[in-house]
Amino acid sequence: MLLTMTADATTDFTDTTDLGFLLHKHPDKVQTFGLSVGSATVFYPDASAESTCVAVVLDVDPVELGKTLPKYSPSEFALGRYVNDRPYAGASLLAVALSRVFKQAMAGTCTARPELPNLELALSINLPSVPCRGGSELARNLFEPLGWSVLATPIPLDVEIPRWGDSVYVDLTLTGIHTVSDALKQLYVLLPVLDDVKHYWVGEDEADKLVRAAGEWLADHPHADLITERYLKHRRELVAYALDRLVVDAPRQEPAPRDPSLGELRARAVLAALRTIGASSIVDLGCGEGRLLRELLADTSFARIVGVDVSARALDAAERRLRVADLPDRQRGRIELLQSSATYRDSRLFGVDAFVLMEVIEHVDQDRVESLERSVFREARPTFVLVTTPNSEYNILYDGLAPGEFRHPDHRFEFTRAEFQRWADGIEGYVARFESIGPVDERVGAPTQMAIFSRTEGTV
């Protein structure tokens, strides 16, 4: 079975090869560790300052695994302990392997670089085959309350025979901002919960392990009872013991509040608008390094996603961020990255439900805005167009921004609210409604403004 964890560079984590210090595994080495039921191999398929990926391959010996199980029950399939999915599907065996191989990382210790364990990293974790007895919704219910974006793609029983439907397995991808220690602890607890099976005896010491690994977040998790029951194999006395311990030994601590960034609020607003209008095919025009694309890909209601940017370098970064090459065929078929310009006609972008221009128009020279209008509204003619852009009136509230100065050195202009509405109302063949994004000041409005254009009936 396979697990990969990728860290992308951020302002606080500029050299992602430091992941080697956190995991206590050197990026230039391939290391293999013996386990009671097989071996685990750790290596780095990719290691650079911008993005580093570590892979764990668990090789399970089914004969050794069979020796660890209790006596046969009369109803057990004779070869069931040797012919099963345990060597291939990431569940309790993988959870145990992670705790052994990354013991110090899970504990949050790093003697060589003591500042690293407390850093929150931009992480992407992929497990290509995970038993999920509860479907994709269960995976979202377990991981989303912990701050992960979840993409859980059901795996068909047989791709050649679609009528058989999906199996109990999913291809699971988690993306979010977390410390490595928290990420590993959450996987350690929740992988067996997804499977609802453990390969070893569960006693009171297992309840103690649950409290140690999940005490900081489990009591406040909306599905704490389900997690505890499944982790402890539905043994009532252990479940009650663990839940009592969570209250007594691990009192709830309110996390330090963190207001979402304007970028997060902007992406949320765009996603909410796309869901409201029922768009299925999306063009993210000026997609950059794929921040919105990642959110779109995590929502299976978006059947076709096209990321477009004039910068080949940005598209390469987006491809790495999304790990397109590692996606299963069905997911890879949903995403396409194209190099093109917002101001030129491109027939490859025709026939989609919605265009998104998120913080794009202000990067276009004003004398080229008309070309953008023509290529998007008159030639591509999507049913909907979503445009977000800064509200220049709000700039007076930013410290260090001189009067008349733009928020970004590459901005060619910035609209006031009235200017934006006049521009939007002047687009022929479309009607626009407007939304504010971010904290609203009663004098100058919100920092970001959004127009949602709908093509009028009969427009051709």
Coordinates of N, CA and C in Angstrom, one line a residue, residues 175-349:
T175 N -5.9 17.9 1.5 CA -5.1 19.1 1.4 C -5.5 20.1 2.5
G176 N -4.5 20.7 3.0 CA -4.7 21.7 4.1 C -3.5 22.2 4.7
I177 N -3.6 23.2 5.6 CA -2.5 23.8 6.3 C -2.5 23.2 7.7
H178 N -1.4 22.4 8.0 CA -1.3 21.7 9.3 C 0.1 21.5 9.6
T179 N 0.4 21.2 10.9 CA 1.7 20.7 11.3 C 1.8 19.3 10.9
V180 N 3.0 18.8 10.7 CA 3.2 17.4 10.3 C 2.8 16.5 11.4
S181 N 3.0 16.9 12.6 CA 2.6 16.1 13.8 C 1.1 15.9 13.8
D182 N 0.4 17.0 13.7 CA -1.1 16.8 13.7 C -1.6 16.0 12.6
A183 N -1.0 16.2 11.4 CA -1.4 15.4 10.2 C -1.2 13.9 10.5
L184 N -0.1 13.5 11.0 CA 0.2 12.1 11.2 C -0.7 11.5 12.3
K185 N -0.9 12.3 13.4 CA -1.8 11.8 14.5 C -3.2 11.6 13.9
Q186 N -3.7 12.5 13.1 CA -5.0 12.3 12.6 C -5.2 11.1 11.7
L187 N -4.1 10.9 10.8 CA -4.2 9.7 10.0 C -4.1 8.4 10.9
Y188 N -3.3 8.4 11.9 CA -3.2 7.3 12.8 C -4.5 6.9 13.4
V189 N -5.3 7.9 13.8 CA -6.6 7.6 14.4 C -7.6 7.3 13.4
L190 N -7.7 8.0 12.3 CA -8.9 8.0 11.4 C -8.8 6.9 10.3
L191 N -7.6 6.4 9.9 CA -7.5 5.4 8.9 C -8.3 4.1 9.4
P192 N -8.0 3.6 10.6 CA -8.8 2.4 11.0 C -10.3 2.8 11.2
V193 N -10.6 4.0 11.5 CA -12.0 4.4 11.6 C -12.7 4.3 10.2
L194 N -12.1 4.8 9.2 CA -12.6 4.7 7.8 C -12.9 3.2 7.5
D195 N -12.0 2.3 7.9 CA -12.2 0.9 7.5 C -13.1 0.2 8.4
D196 N -13.2 0.6 9.7 CA -14.0 0.0 10.7 C -13.5 -1.4 11.0
V197 N -12.2 -1.6 10.9 CA -11.6 -2.9 11.1 C -10.2 -2.7 11.7
K198 N -9.8 -3.5 12.7 CA -8.4 -3.4 13.2 C -7.9 -4.8 13.1
H199 N -6.6 -4.9 12.8 CA -6.0 -6.2 12.6 C -5.4 -6.8 13.9
Y200 N -5.6 -6.1 15.0 CA -5.1 -6.6 16.3 C -6.1 -6.4 17.4
W201 N -5.8 -7.1 18.5 CA -6.7 -7.1 19.7 C -6.7 -5.7 20.2
V202 N -7.9 -5.3 20.6 CA -8.2 -3.9 21.2 C -8.5 -4.1 22.7
G203 N -7.7 -3.5 23.5 CA -8.0 -3.5 25.0 C -7.9 -2.1 25.5
E204 N -7.8 -2.0 26.8 CA -7.9 -0.7 27.5 C -6.7 0.2 27.1
D205 N -5.5 -0.4 26.8 CA -4.4 0.4 26.4 C -4.7 1.1 25.0
E206 N -5.5 0.5 24.2 CA -5.9 1.1 23.0 C -6.7 2.4 23.2
A207 N -7.6 2.4 24.2 CA -8.3 3.6 24.6 C -7.4 4.7 25.0
D208 N -6.3 4.3 25.8 CA -5.3 5.3 26.2 C -4.6 5.9 25.0
K209 N -4.3 5.0 24.0 CA -3.6 5.5 22.8 C -4.5 6.5 22.1
L210 N -5.8 6.3 22.0 CA -6.7 7.2 21.4 C -6.7 8.5 22.1
V211 N -6.7 8.5 23.4 CA -6.7 9.8 24.1 C -5.4 10.6 23.9
R212 N -4.3 9.8 23.9 CA -3.0 10.5 23.7 C -2.9 11.1 22.2
A213 N -3.4 10.4 21.3 CA -3.3 10.8 19.9 C -4.3 11.9 19.5
A214 N -5.5 11.8 20.0 CA -6.6 12.6 19.6 C -7.2 13.5 20.6
G215 N -6.6 13.5 21.8 CA -7.2 14.3 22.9 C -7.3 15.8 22.7
E216 N -6.5 16.3 21.8 CA -6.6 17.8 21.5 C -7.8 18.2 20.7
W217 N -8.3 17.2 19.9 CA -9.4 17.6 19.0 C -10.6 16.7 19.0
L218 N -10.5 15.5 19.5 CA -11.6 14.5 19.4 C -12.8 14.9 20.2
A219 N -12.7 15.5 21.4 CA -13.8 15.9 22.2 C -14.7 16.9 21.5
D220 N -14.1 17.7 20.6 CA -14.9 18.8 19.9 C -15.3 18.3 18.5
H221 N -14.9 17.1 18.1 CA -15.3 16.7 16.8 C -16.8 16.3 16.7
P222 N -17.5 16.8 15.7 CA -18.9 16.5 15.6 C -19.2 15.0 15.5
H223 N -18.2 14.2 15.1 CA -18.5 12.7 15.0 C -17.6 12.0 16.0
A224 N -17.4 12.5 17.2 CA -16.5 11.9 18.2 C -17.0 10.5 18.6
D225 N -18.3 10.3 18.7 CA -18.9 9.0 19.2 C -18.6 8.0 18.1
L226 N -18.8 8.3 16.8 CA -18.5 7.3 15.8 C -17.1 7.0 15.7
I227 N -16.2 8.0 15.8 CA -14.7 7.8 15.8 C -14.3 6.8 16.9
T228 N -14.8 7.1 18.1 CA -14.4 6.3 19.3 C -14.9 4.9 19.2
E229 N -16.2 4.7 18.7 CA -16.7 3.4 18.6 C -16.0 2.5 17.6
R230 N -15.7 3.1 16.4 CA -15.0 2.4 15.4 C -13.5 2.1 15.8
Y231 N -12.9 3.1 16.4 CA -11.5 2.9 16.7 C -11.3 1.8 17.8
L232 N -12.3 1.7 18.6 CA -12.2 0.7 19.7 C -13.1 -0.6 19.4
K233 N -13.4 -0.8 18.1 CA -14.1 -2.0 17.7 C -15.4 -2.2 18.4
H234 N -16.1 -1.1 18.7 CA -17.5 -1.1 19.2 C -17.6 -1.8 20.6
R235 N -16.5 -1.8 21.3 CA -16.5 -2.4 22.7 C -17.0 -1.3 23.6
R236 N -18.2 -1.5 24.1 CA -18.9 -0.4 24.8 C -18.2 0.1 26.0
E237 N -17.6 -0.8 26.8 CA -16.9 -0.4 28.0 C -15.7 0.4 27.7
L238 N -15.0 0.1 26.6 CA -13.8 0.9 26.2 C -14.3 2.3 25.6
V239 N -15.4 2.3 24.9 CA -15.9 3.6 24.4 C -16.2 4.5 25.5
A240 N -16.9 4.0 26.5 CA -17.3 4.8 27.6 C -16.1 5.3 28.4
Y241 N -15.1 4.4 28.6 CA -13.9 4.8 29.3 C -13.1 5.9 28.5
A242 N -13.0 5.7 27.2 CA -12.3 6.7 26.4 C -13.0 8.1 26.4
L243 N -14.3 8.1 26.2 CA -15.0 9.3 26.2 C -14.9 10.0 27.6
D244 N -14.9 9.3 28.7 CA -14.7 9.9 30.0 C -13.3 10.5 30.1
R245 N -12.3 9.8 29.6 CA -10.9 10.2 29.7 C -10.8 11.5 28.9
L246 N -11.5 11.6 27.7 CA -11.4 12.8 26.9 C -11.8 14.1 27.7
V247 N -12.8 13.9 28.6 CA -13.3 15.0 29.4 C -12.4 15.3 30.6
V248 N -12.0 14.2 31.2 CA -11.2 14.4 32.5 C -9.7 14.7 32.2
D249 N -9.1 13.9 31.3 CA -7.7 14.0 31.1 C -7.3 15.0 30.0
A250 N -8.2 15.2 29.1 CA -7.9 16.1 28.0 C -9.0 17.2 27.9
P251 N -9.0 18.1 28.9 CA -10.1 19.1 28.8 C -10.0 20.0 27.6
R252 N -11.1 20.4 27.1 CA -11.2 21.1 25.9 C -10.4 22.5 26.0
Q253 N -9.7 22.7 25.0 CA -9.0 24.0 24.9 C -9.4 24.7 23.7
E254 N -9.9 25.9 23.8 CA -10.4 26.6 22.6 C -9.1 27.0 21.8
P255 N -9.1 26.6 20.6 CA -8.0 27.0 19.7 C -7.9 28.5 19.5
A256 N -6.7 29.0 19.4 CA -6.6 30.5 19.1 C -7.4 30.8 17.8
P257 N -8.3 31.8 17.9 CA -9.1 32.1 16.7 C -8.2 32.6 15.6
R258 N -8.5 32.1 14.4 CA -7.8 32.6 13.2 C -8.8 33.0 12.2
D259 N -8.9 34.3 11.9 CA -9.8 34.7 10.9 C -9.3 34.3 9.5
P260 N -10.2 33.8 8.7 CA -9.8 33.4 7.3 C -9.2 34.6 6.6
S261 N -8.3 34.3 5.7 CA -7.6 35.3 4.9 C -8.6 35.8 3.9
L262 N -8.4 37.0 3.3 CA -9.2 37.4 2.2 C -9.2 36.5 1.0
G263 N -8.0 35.9 0.8 CA -8.0 34.9 -0.3 C -8.9 33.7 -0.1
E264 N -8.9 33.2 1.2 CA -9.8 32.1 1.5 C -11.3 32.5 1.4
L265 N -11.6 33.7 1.9 CA -13.0 34.2 1.7 C -13.4 34.4 0.3
R266 N -12.5 34.8 -0.5 CA -12.7 35.0 -2.0 C -13.0 33.7 -2.6
A267 N -12.2 32.7 -2.4 CA -12.4 31.3 -2.9 C -13.7 30.7 -2.5
R268 N -14.0 30.9 -1.2 CA -15.3 30.4 -0.7 C -16.5 31.0 -1.4
A269 N -16.4 32.3 -1.6 CA -17.5 33.0 -2.2 C -17.7 32.6 -3.7
V270 N -16.6 32.4 -4.4 CA -16.7 31.9 -5.8 C -17.3 30.5 -5.8
L271 N -16.8 29.6 -5.0 CA -17.3 28.2 -4.9 C -18.8 28.2 -4.6
A272 N -19.2 29.0 -3.6 CA -20.6 29.1 -3.2 C -21.4 29.6 -4.4
A273 N -21.0 30.6 -5.1 CA -21.7 31.1 -6.3 C -21.8 30.0 -7.4
L274 N -20.7 29.3 -7.6 CA -20.8 28.3 -8.7 C -21.7 27.2 -8.3
R275 N -21.8 26.8 -7.1 CA -22.7 25.8 -6.6 C -24.2 26.3 -6.7
T276 N -24.4 27.5 -6.4 CA -25.7 28.1 -6.4 C -26.3 28.1 -7.9
I277 N -25.4 28.5 -8.8 CA -25.9 28.6 -10.2 C -25.9 27.2 -10.9
G278 N -25.4 26.2 -10.2 CA -25.4 24.9 -10.8 C -24.4 24.6 -11.9
A279 N -23.3 25.3 -11.9 CA -22.4 25.1 -13.0 C -21.7 23.8 -12.9
S280 N -21.5 23.1 -14.0 CA -20.8 21.8 -14.0 C -19.4 21.9 -14.7
S281 N -19.3 22.7 -15.7 CA -18.1 22.9 -16.4 C -17.5 24.3 -16.2
I282 N -16.3 24.4 -15.7 CA -15.7 25.7 -15.3 C -14.4 26.0 -16.0
V283 N -14.2 27.2 -16.4 CA -12.9 27.7 -16.8 C -12.4 28.7 -15.8
D284 N -11.3 28.4 -15.2 CA -10.6 29.4 -14.3 C -9.6 30.1 -15.1
L285 N -10.0 31.3 -15.6 CA -9.2 32.1 -16.5 C -8.2 33.0 -15.6
G286 N -6.9 32.7 -15.8 CA -5.9 33.3 -15.0 C -5.8 32.6 -13.7
C287 N -5.6 31.2 -13.8 CA -5.7 30.3 -12.7 C -4.4 30.4 -11.8
G288 N -3.3 31.0 -12.3 CA -2.1 31.1 -11.5 C -1.6 29.7 -11.2
E289 N -1.3 29.5 -9.9 CA -0.7 28.3 -9.4 C -1.7 27.3 -8.9
G290 N -3.0 27.5 -9.2 CA -4.0 26.5 -9.0 C -4.7 26.5 -7.6
R291 N -4.7 27.7 -7.0 CA -5.4 27.7 -5.6 C -6.9 27.4 -5.8
L292 N -7.6 28.0 -6.7 CA -9.0 27.7 -6.8 C -9.2 26.4 -7.5
L293 N -8.3 26.0 -8.4 CA -8.5 24.7 -9.1 C -8.5 23.6 -8.1
R294 N -7.7 23.7 -7.0 CA -7.6 22.6 -6.0 C -9.0 22.5 -5.3
E295 N -9.6 23.6 -5.0 CA -10.9 23.5 -4.4 C -12.0 23.0 -5.3
L296 N -11.9 23.4 -6.6 CA -12.8 22.9 -7.6 C -12.7 21.4 -7.8
L297 N -11.5 20.9 -7.8 CA -11.2 19.5 -8.0 C -11.7 18.6 -6.8
A298 N -11.8 19.2 -5.6 CA -12.2 18.5 -4.4 C -13.7 18.3 -4.4
D299 N -14.4 19.0 -5.3 CA -15.9 19.0 -5.3 C -16.3 18.2 -6.6
T300 N -16.8 17.0 -6.5 CA -17.1 16.2 -7.6 C -18.3 16.7 -8.4
S301 N -19.0 17.7 -7.9 CA -20.1 18.2 -8.7 C -19.6 19.0 -10.0
F302 N -18.3 19.4 -9.9 CA -17.8 20.0 -11.1 C -17.1 19.0 -12.0
A303 N -17.8 18.7 -13.1 CA -17.4 17.6 -13.9 C -16.2 17.9 -14.8
R304 N -16.1 19.2 -15.3 CA -15.0 19.6 -16.2 C -14.4 20.9 -15.6
I305 N -13.1 20.9 -15.4 CA -12.4 22.0 -14.9 C -11.2 22.3 -15.8
V306 N -11.2 23.6 -16.3 CA -10.1 24.0 -17.1 C -9.4 25.2 -16.5
G307 N -8.1 25.0 -16.2 CA -7.3 26.1 -15.7 C -6.5 26.7 -16.9
V308 N -6.6 28.0 -17.0 CA -6.0 28.8 -18.1 C -5.1 29.9 -17.5
D309 N -3.9 30.0 -18.0 CA -3.0 31.1 -17.6 C -2.1 31.4 -18.8
V310 N -1.6 32.6 -18.8 CA -0.7 33.0 -19.9 C 0.7 32.6 -19.5
S311 N 1.0 32.2 -18.2 CA 2.3 31.9 -17.8 C 2.5 30.4 -17.7
A312 N 3.4 29.9 -18.5 CA 3.8 28.4 -18.5 C 4.3 28.0 -17.1
R313 N 5.1 28.9 -16.5 CA 5.6 28.6 -15.2 C 4.5 28.4 -14.2
A314 N 3.5 29.3 -14.2 CA 2.4 29.2 -13.3 C 1.6 27.9 -13.5
L315 N 1.5 27.5 -14.8 CA 0.8 26.2 -15.1 C 1.6 25.0 -14.6
D316 N 2.9 25.1 -14.7 CA 3.7 24.0 -14.2 C 3.6 23.9 -12.7
A317 N 3.5 25.0 -12.0 CA 3.3 25.0 -10.5 C 2.0 24.5 -10.2
A318 N 0.9 24.8 -11.0 CA -0.4 24.3 -10.7 C -0.5 22.8 -10.9
E319 N 0.2 22.3 -11.9 CA 0.3 20.8 -12.1 C 0.9 20.1 -11.0
R320 N 2.0 20.7 -10.4 CA 2.6 20.1 -9.3 C 1.7 20.2 -8.0
R321 N 1.1 21.3 -7.9 CA 0.2 21.5 -6.7 C -0.9 20.5 -6.7
L322 N -1.5 20.3 -7.9 CA -2.6 19.4 -8.0 C -2.2 17.9 -8.1
R323 N -0.9 17.7 -8.3 CA -0.4 16.3 -8.5 C -1.2 15.6 -9.6
V324 N -1.3 16.3 -10.7 CA -2.1 15.8 -11.8 C -1.7 14.4 -12.3
A325 N -0.4 14.2 -12.4 CA 0.2 12.9 -12.8 C -0.2 11.8 -11.9
D326 N -0.4 12.1 -10.6 CA -0.7 11.0 -9.7 C -2.2 10.7 -9.5
L327 N -3.1 11.6 -10.1 CA -4.5 11.4 -10.0 C -5.0 10.1 -10.7
P328 N -6.0 9.5 -10.2 CA -6.6 8.3 -10.9 C -7.2 8.8 -12.3
D329 N -7.3 7.9 -13.2 CA -7.7 8.3 -14.6 C -9.0 9.1 -14.6
R330 N -10.0 8.7 -13.7 CA -11.3 9.4 -13.7 C -11.1 10.8 -13.2
Q331 N -10.3 11.1 -12.3 CA -10.1 12.4 -11.8 C -9.2 13.3 -12.7
R332 N -8.2 12.6 -13.3 CA -7.3 13.3 -14.2 C -8.1 13.8 -15.4
G333 N -9.2 13.0 -15.8 CA -10.0 13.4 -16.9 C -10.9 14.6 -16.7
R334 N -11.0 15.0 -15.4 CA -11.9 16.2 -15.1 C -11.1 17.5 -15.2
I335 N -9.7 17.4 -15.1 CA -8.9 18.6 -15.1 C -8.1 18.8 -16.3
E336 N -8.0 20.0 -16.8 CA -7.2 20.3 -18.0 C -6.5 21.7 -17.7
L337 N -5.2 21.8 -18.1 CA -4.5 23.0 -17.9 C -4.0 23.5 -19.3
L338 N -4.4 24.7 -19.6 CA -4.1 25.3 -21.0 C -3.4 26.6 -20.8
Q339 N -2.4 26.8 -21.7 CA -1.8 28.1 -21.8 C -2.5 29.0 -22.8
S340 N -3.0 30.1 -22.4 CA -3.8 31.0 -23.2 C -3.9 32.4 -22.6
S341 N -4.5 33.3 -23.3 CA -4.6 34.7 -22.8 C -6.1 35.1 -22.7
A342 N -6.4 35.9 -21.7 CA -7.8 36.3 -21.4 C -8.2 37.3 -22.5
T343 N -7.3 37.8 -23.3 CA -7.7 38.9 -24.3 C -7.7 38.3 -25.7
Y344 N -7.5 37.0 -25.9 CA -7.6 36.4 -27.2 C -8.6 35.3 -27.3
R345 N -9.2 35.2 -28.5 CA -10.2 34.2 -28.8 C -9.5 32.8 -28.7
D346 N -10.1 31.9 -28.0 CA -9.6 30.5 -27.9 C -10.8 29.5 -27.9
S347 N -10.9 28.9 -29.1 CA -12.1 28.0 -29.2 C -12.1 26.8 -28.3
R348 N -10.9 26.5 -27.7 CA -10.9 25.4 -26.7 C -11.7 25.7 -25.5
L349 N -12.0 27.0 -25.3 CA -12.7 27.4 -24.1 C -14.2 27.5 -24.3

